[in-house]
C-alpha atoms as one frame of an Amber mdcrd trajectory, in Angstrom:
protein
  39.908  32.835 -33.753  37.166  32.142 -36.235  33.173  32.692 -35.622  33.054
  28.535 -36.547  35.365  27.900 -33.172  33.619  30.190 -31.463  30.268  28.617
 -32.389  31.505  25.082 -31.378  33.409  26.440 -28.102  29.412  27.805 -27.426
  27.753  24.550 -29.085  29.907  22.046 -26.330  29.763  24.351 -23.084  25.489
  24.194 -24.124  26.080  20.108 -24.248  27.552  20.103 -20.611  25.741  22.747
 -19.327  22.652  20.743 -20.665  24.142  17.378 -19.322  24.205  19.047 -15.891
  21.504  20.456 -15.429  18.911  19.898 -18.600  18.102  16.334 -17.368  17.882
  17.073 -13.629  14.031  17.211 -12.446  15.428  19.867  -9.849  16.973  22.665
 -10.356  20.202  23.626  -7.735  18.673  26.104  -5.706  15.750  23.487  -5.113
  15.274  22.588  -1.696  16.046  19.320  -2.866  19.413  18.466  -2.431  21.308
  16.615  -5.083  22.354  13.039  -3.946  24.691  11.306  -5.446  27.706   8.026
  -4.600  30.130  10.722  -3.437  27.652  12.515  -0.703  25.150  10.267  -0.484
  26.670   8.602   2.651  28.042  11.930   4.597  24.652  13.543   4.170  21.787
  10.292   4.387  23.177   7.826   6.450  25.680   9.311   8.979  23.139  12.447
   9.215  20.578  12.899  12.397  17.877  14.030  10.873  15.236  11.858   8.497
  15.773  12.281   4.840  13.183  10.828   2.585  14.592  10.173  -1.095  13.183
   9.548  -4.279  15.066   7.438  -7.085  14.210   8.664 -10.113  15.113   8.450
 -13.749  14.695  11.692 -16.025  12.846   9.925 -19.068  10.428   8.723 -16.680
   7.014  10.126 -17.328   5.996   9.185 -13.860   8.678  11.318 -12.555   8.115
  14.728 -14.576   4.575  14.214 -13.394   5.851  13.469  -9.245   8.647  16.313
  -8.766   6.141  19.977  -8.274   4.606  17.209  -5.425   7.893  16.004  -3.829
   9.530  20.143  -4.228   6.271  21.169  -2.798   7.064  18.461   0.332  10.707
  19.639   0.216   9.441  23.653   0.964   7.050  22.539   3.411   9.760  19.910
   5.337  12.382  22.795   5.019  13.860  22.797   8.720  12.370  19.673   9.555
  12.306  16.775   7.952  15.488  16.215   5.031  14.600  16.109   0.943  16.659
  14.407  -1.364  16.500  12.814  -4.798  18.920  10.714  -6.790  18.617  10.209
  -9.936  19.042   6.454 -10.370  19.730   6.125 -14.479  22.764   8.381 -14.041
  23.833   6.710 -10.697  23.556   3.051 -11.431  25.068   2.116  -8.437  23.119
   3.410  -5.263  20.295   2.459  -7.032  21.252  -1.445  -7.115  22.717  -0.854
  -3.575  18.832   0.028  -3.009  17.259  -2.683  -5.067  15.560   0.085  -7.482
  13.034  -1.314 -10.202  11.436   1.135 -10.918  10.790   4.501 -10.713   9.847
   6.827  -8.750  11.041   5.141  -5.433  10.745   6.183  -2.548  12.679   5.415
   0.474  13.319   7.152   4.537  15.479   7.140   5.942  15.640   7.131  10.248
  18.426   7.652  11.901  20.372   4.742  13.467  18.452   2.489  11.196  19.990
  -0.101   9.008  17.966  -0.400   6.263  15.432   2.688   5.282  11.745   2.328
   5.311   9.565   2.153   2.121   6.808   4.827   1.242   3.925   3.141  -0.516
   1.624   6.308   0.343   0.231   8.701  -2.123   2.615  10.582  -4.768   1.212
  13.860  -2.891   3.175  16.203  -0.970   0.305  15.887   2.055   1.214  12.035
   1.710   4.815  12.745   2.091   4.778  15.132   4.608   1.949  12.856   6.702
   4.768  10.141   6.682   7.285  11.907   7.643   6.007  13.296  10.702   4.873
   9.936  11.561   8.462   8.436  11.744   9.246  11.866  14.130   6.477  11.468
  15.969   7.714   7.455  16.540  11.774   8.608  17.200   9.546  11.187  19.986
   7.578   8.281  21.396  10.145   6.059  21.645  12.476   9.057  24.015   9.523
   8.718  25.973   8.509   5.949  28.511  11.231   3.979  26.806   8.768   4.079
  23.650   5.749   3.320  25.327   2.520   3.482  23.674   0.118   6.450  25.469
  -3.012   4.989  24.440  -2.155   1.439  26.412  -2.702   1.962  29.700   0.293
   0.552  30.713  -0.637  -3.116  29.605   1.914  -4.938  28.401   0.548  -6.265
  25.362   3.280  -8.966  24.070   2.733 -11.967  25.573   5.500 -14.369  27.518
   6.078 -17.499  25.643   8.039 -19.759  28.039   9.037 -23.623  27.161   6.196
 -25.017  29.072   3.246 -22.592  27.578   4.976 -23.046  24.098   2.730 -25.632
  22.688  -0.168 -23.583  23.479   0.382 -20.378  23.103   2.129 -20.444  19.604
   1.934 -23.517  17.903  -2.437 -24.313  18.239  -2.319 -20.183  18.530  -5.727
 -19.572  15.507  -4.090 -16.790  14.688  -0.489 -15.604  13.025   2.090 -14.966
  16.218   5.309 -12.881  15.636   7.666 -14.282  18.432  10.917 -12.621  19.654
  13.794 -14.989  21.400  15.695 -12.878  22.956  18.810 -12.225  25.478  18.214
 -10.735  29.136  22.076  -9.246  29.077  21.765  -8.728  24.411  21.923  -4.893
  23.977  20.233  -5.620  20.331  17.525  -6.921  23.133  16.970  -4.122  25.344
  16.874  -1.384  21.985  14.370  -3.466  20.222  12.009  -3.945  24.036  10.620
  -0.809  23.851   9.662  -0.762  20.113   8.572  -4.428  20.342   6.161  -3.194
  23.610   4.684  -1.079  20.876   3.864  -3.179  18.422   2.022  -5.034  19.964
   0.129  -2.319  21.658  -0.729  -0.607  18.400  -2.014  -4.375  16.842  -3.597
  -5.007  19.918  -5.324  -1.335  19.974  -6.401  -2.170  16.341  -8.153  -5.547
  17.267  -5.300  -7.116  14.428  -5.990 -10.575  13.984  -2.436 -11.403  15.260
  -0.722 -11.958  18.680   2.592 -10.678  19.855   4.738 -12.741  22.389   8.483
 -12.377  23.206  10.956 -15.850  24.839  13.983 -15.905  26.850  16.084 -18.257
  25.013  18.319 -18.362  27.758  16.137 -19.815  30.509  13.744 -21.784  27.785
  16.125 -23.103  26.285  14.284 -26.800  24.606  12.176 -24.187  22.818  15.330
 -22.243  21.728  17.239 -25.257  20.874  14.327 -26.981  18.644  14.543 -23.747
  16.441  18.731 -23.490  16.047  18.410 -20.184  18.069  21.596 -19.169  17.703
  21.928 -15.183  17.887  19.815 -12.391  19.626  17.642 -11.299  18.856  15.591
 -13.742  16.527  12.208 -12.874  15.278   9.746 -15.785  14.007   6.459 -15.384
  12.956   4.398 -19.225  13.326   1.801 -19.675  11.049  -0.016 -22.842  12.128
   2.445 -24.285  13.684   4.716 -23.761  10.848   8.285 -20.727  11.355   8.915
 -18.621   9.181  12.806 -16.333   9.603  11.918 -12.780   9.853  14.557 -10.952
   8.469  12.879  -7.036   8.468  14.731  -4.170   9.755  14.104  -3.559  13.069
  12.260  -0.442  13.344   8.495  -0.242  14.115   7.432   0.721  11.329   8.968
  -1.926   9.075   7.317  -5.089  11.520   4.393  -3.336  11.488   4.246  -3.314
   7.686   5.942  -7.034   7.472   2.635  -7.985  10.461  -0.406  -6.224   8.147
   1.095  -8.188   5.269   0.940 -11.069   6.623  -2.412 -10.493   7.961  -3.361
  -9.473   4.366  -1.839 -12.795   2.197  -4.419 -14.631   5.304  -8.140 -12.609
   4.567 -10.165 -13.737   1.979 -11.031 -11.524  -0.868 -14.107  -9.577  -0.649
 -16.959 -11.277  -2.023 -18.335 -10.121  -5.696 -22.135  -9.196  -4.739 -24.990
  -8.172  -7.487 -27.127  -4.603  -6.387 -30.922  -6.502  -6.544 -31.736  -3.694
  -3.345 -30.337  -0.726  -2.263 -29.286  -2.174   1.315 -26.673  -3.977  -0.421
 -24.927  -0.670  -1.799 -25.220   0.981   1.523 -24.499  -2.246   3.077 -20.318
  -2.671   1.382 -19.715   0.380  -0.201 -20.518   2.345   3.698 -17.733  -0.827
   5.131 -15.141  -0.333   2.137 -12.565   2.711   2.008 -14.042   2.161  -2.115
 -16.720   0.308  -3.341 -15.813  -0.659  -6.929 -18.773  -0.656  -8.799 -19.609
  -2.993 -12.609 -22.238  -2.310 -15.190 -22.174  -5.824 -17.084 -23.178  -6.209
 -20.725 -27.306  -7.242 -20.171 -27.915 -10.855 -20.458 -29.281 -11.084 -24.016
 -25.775  -9.047 -25.319 -23.960 -11.188 -23.219 -24.324 -15.123 -22.406 -23.582
 -16.642 -19.548 -19.659 -17.194 -20.487 -19.130 -14.075 -21.078 -21.402 -12.637
 -18.201 -18.626 -15.420 -15.630 -15.495 -14.231 -17.399 -16.462 -10.222 -17.071
 -17.024 -11.006 -13.057 -13.910 -13.504 -13.108 -12.209 -10.156 -13.626 -13.356
  -8.484 -10.766 -12.297 -11.740  -8.743  -8.969 -11.250  -9.709  -8.842  -7.190
  -9.210 -10.948  -8.564  -5.061  -7.822 -10.399  -4.678  -5.132  -7.709  -5.462
  -7.479  -4.344  -3.363  -9.122  -6.563  -0.707  -9.692  -3.703   0.619 -11.781
  -2.395  -1.491 -15.740  -3.721  -1.862 -17.127  -5.456  -4.859 -20.451  -5.020
  -6.231 -21.797  -4.995  -9.795 -25.289  -4.798 -11.823 -27.107  -6.255 -15.375
 -26.072  -2.977 -17.686 -29.952  -0.925 -17.472 -31.183  -2.826 -14.335 -30.469
  -0.166 -12.296 -30.957   2.920 -14.094 -31.037   5.605 -11.322 -27.383   4.296
 -10.515 -25.797   4.513 -13.462 -27.196   7.852 -14.371 -26.027   9.673 -10.820
 -22.698   7.372 -11.538 -22.476   8.760 -15.026 -22.177   6.216 -16.524 -24.206
   6.086 -19.802 -22.348   7.374 -23.007 -19.554   4.527 -22.269 -20.869   1.262
 -23.158 -20.734  -1.595 -20.974 -19.144  -3.189 -19.423 -18.465  -0.260 -17.497
 -16.796  -0.019 -14.013 -16.433   3.217 -11.392 -14.506   3.231  -8.096 -17.272
   4.740  -5.500 -15.883   6.902  -2.037 -19.293   6.571  -0.014 -17.654   8.753
   2.565 -17.326  11.288   0.531 -20.070  10.456  -2.203 -17.333  11.039  -4.994
 -16.603   8.344  -8.110 -13.855   7.942 -10.751 -14.551   6.453 -13.989 -12.721
   3.792 -15.740 -11.468   5.313 -18.823  -8.837   2.218 -19.508 -10.206  -1.368
 -20.594 -12.181  -3.369 -18.193  -9.635  -6.255 -18.202  -7.171  -7.500 -15.213
  -4.109  -4.814 -15.535  -6.496  -2.383 -16.871  -9.100  -2.236 -13.931  -5.287
  -2.856 -11.392  -3.750  -0.430 -12.721  -6.753   2.419 -12.062  -7.467   1.438
  -8.791  -3.213   1.710  -7.803  -3.514   5.034  -9.606  -6.096   6.155  -7.242
  -4.511   4.878  -4.390  -1.349   7.136  -5.071  -3.869  10.193  -5.386  -3.891
  10.516  -9.333  -6.938  10.315 -11.101 -10.089  13.096 -11.229 -13.104  11.968
  -9.085 -16.488  13.967 -10.106 -18.577  14.653  -7.055 -22.555  12.003  -6.973
 -25.067  14.325  -8.132 -26.787  15.898  -4.558 -24.473  14.054  -2.362 -26.179
  11.409  -2.459 -26.835   7.856  -3.352 -30.395   7.734  -6.424 -33.174   4.677
  -5.541 -32.183   1.277  -6.090 -34.528  -0.595  -7.765 -35.581  -3.905  -5.952
 -34.509  -7.104  -8.811 -34.620 -10.664  -8.690 -30.965 -12.158  -8.408 -28.812
 -13.888 -12.096 -29.676 -17.386 -11.761 -26.238 -17.907 -13.600 -28.483 -18.843
 -16.663 -28.777 -17.195 -20.775 -30.950 -15.200 -20.962 -34.476 -15.953 -22.778
 -35.898 -13.819 -25.509 -39.732 -13.223 -24.570 -42.144 -14.741 -26.718 -44.047
 -13.495 -28.349 -48.050 -15.143 -28.896 -49.818 -14.689 -31.977 -52.547 -12.046
 -30.745 -49.531  -9.803 -28.929 -48.462  -9.588 -32.853 -51.950  -7.681 -33.968
């Protein structure tokens, strides 16, 4: 055999090896299990253990950045929860089956549940471990005392709905009402009962603006027939008297995520408030998980239309991220605050995400636009991005000023005597 032939064989072998291993994010010895269509059902769907599964693409930059944290989580959860990964680029059928449209996408598979849970937490090892233990705790809770929440003190927060009180309790409710139509003999209904109670207890404990109820459709046939109930359990969400079918999973997490998303849709976006005195900063930032503080150009450098365009960006952002507080100040109107938050030198507009409880902040480096600010806040919610401590771990003095009147700025008039 010639040296050329030997070299060709070596190159071919190397290419094959690279095709098998070189583009994978996790080595064969990793704690992250390689999942494929050939082994997915056996390992994950038929498992009696919780699985965390990442759907990734080898070329995805976010996936590469996330890989060390995912590996760290797999090591921490070894022997407790299984952690696997699917190359959805190579195994498109699995990605298509679970509706994967972006990378990385992480789903949690729970034994006995028909559909997985979408992981929405931070892309960190701690975030993944916390999510895994929440699901483990839920499984244990459902096995103890029929799944009844210990914090409920035995009180049943599920409202009993009948034909007689349906209009008053459900249709005239000022809050969204999630109603289960059940039959006492239905096995699926019996399985759902402890979950339903747990959901009601948790939402009641949180003071969530929603009600949870149940209606025996075999007794209260007028209401059941009116809404065309043919199978059990059937779940509908009533908002302002209008019914919407619930078609999600039947785990506690699935139902809670659905309800909380519906509540969030009804919550108006927070107000965009100008920093005119110290109490504005402490009141609005103290209540929010993060406070988005913007410094807009001076009115003489940016007229009323220009300023309102920037405020409109913040308004659109507040509609996407309702849990944050939104404040703004005119350039150089709050010099000590600008200095404390490291705004100087970046020009205007500038934007900072401030965590008043931790006394840390992160600075927007991208564009002051809806897409730019949204991406910045989204990355922060995933645990990405760096933060800087506020000097002295305390807020600076805030100047008391008059609020903007909504008009263009006017140059100060200069009298002849002033010019001399």
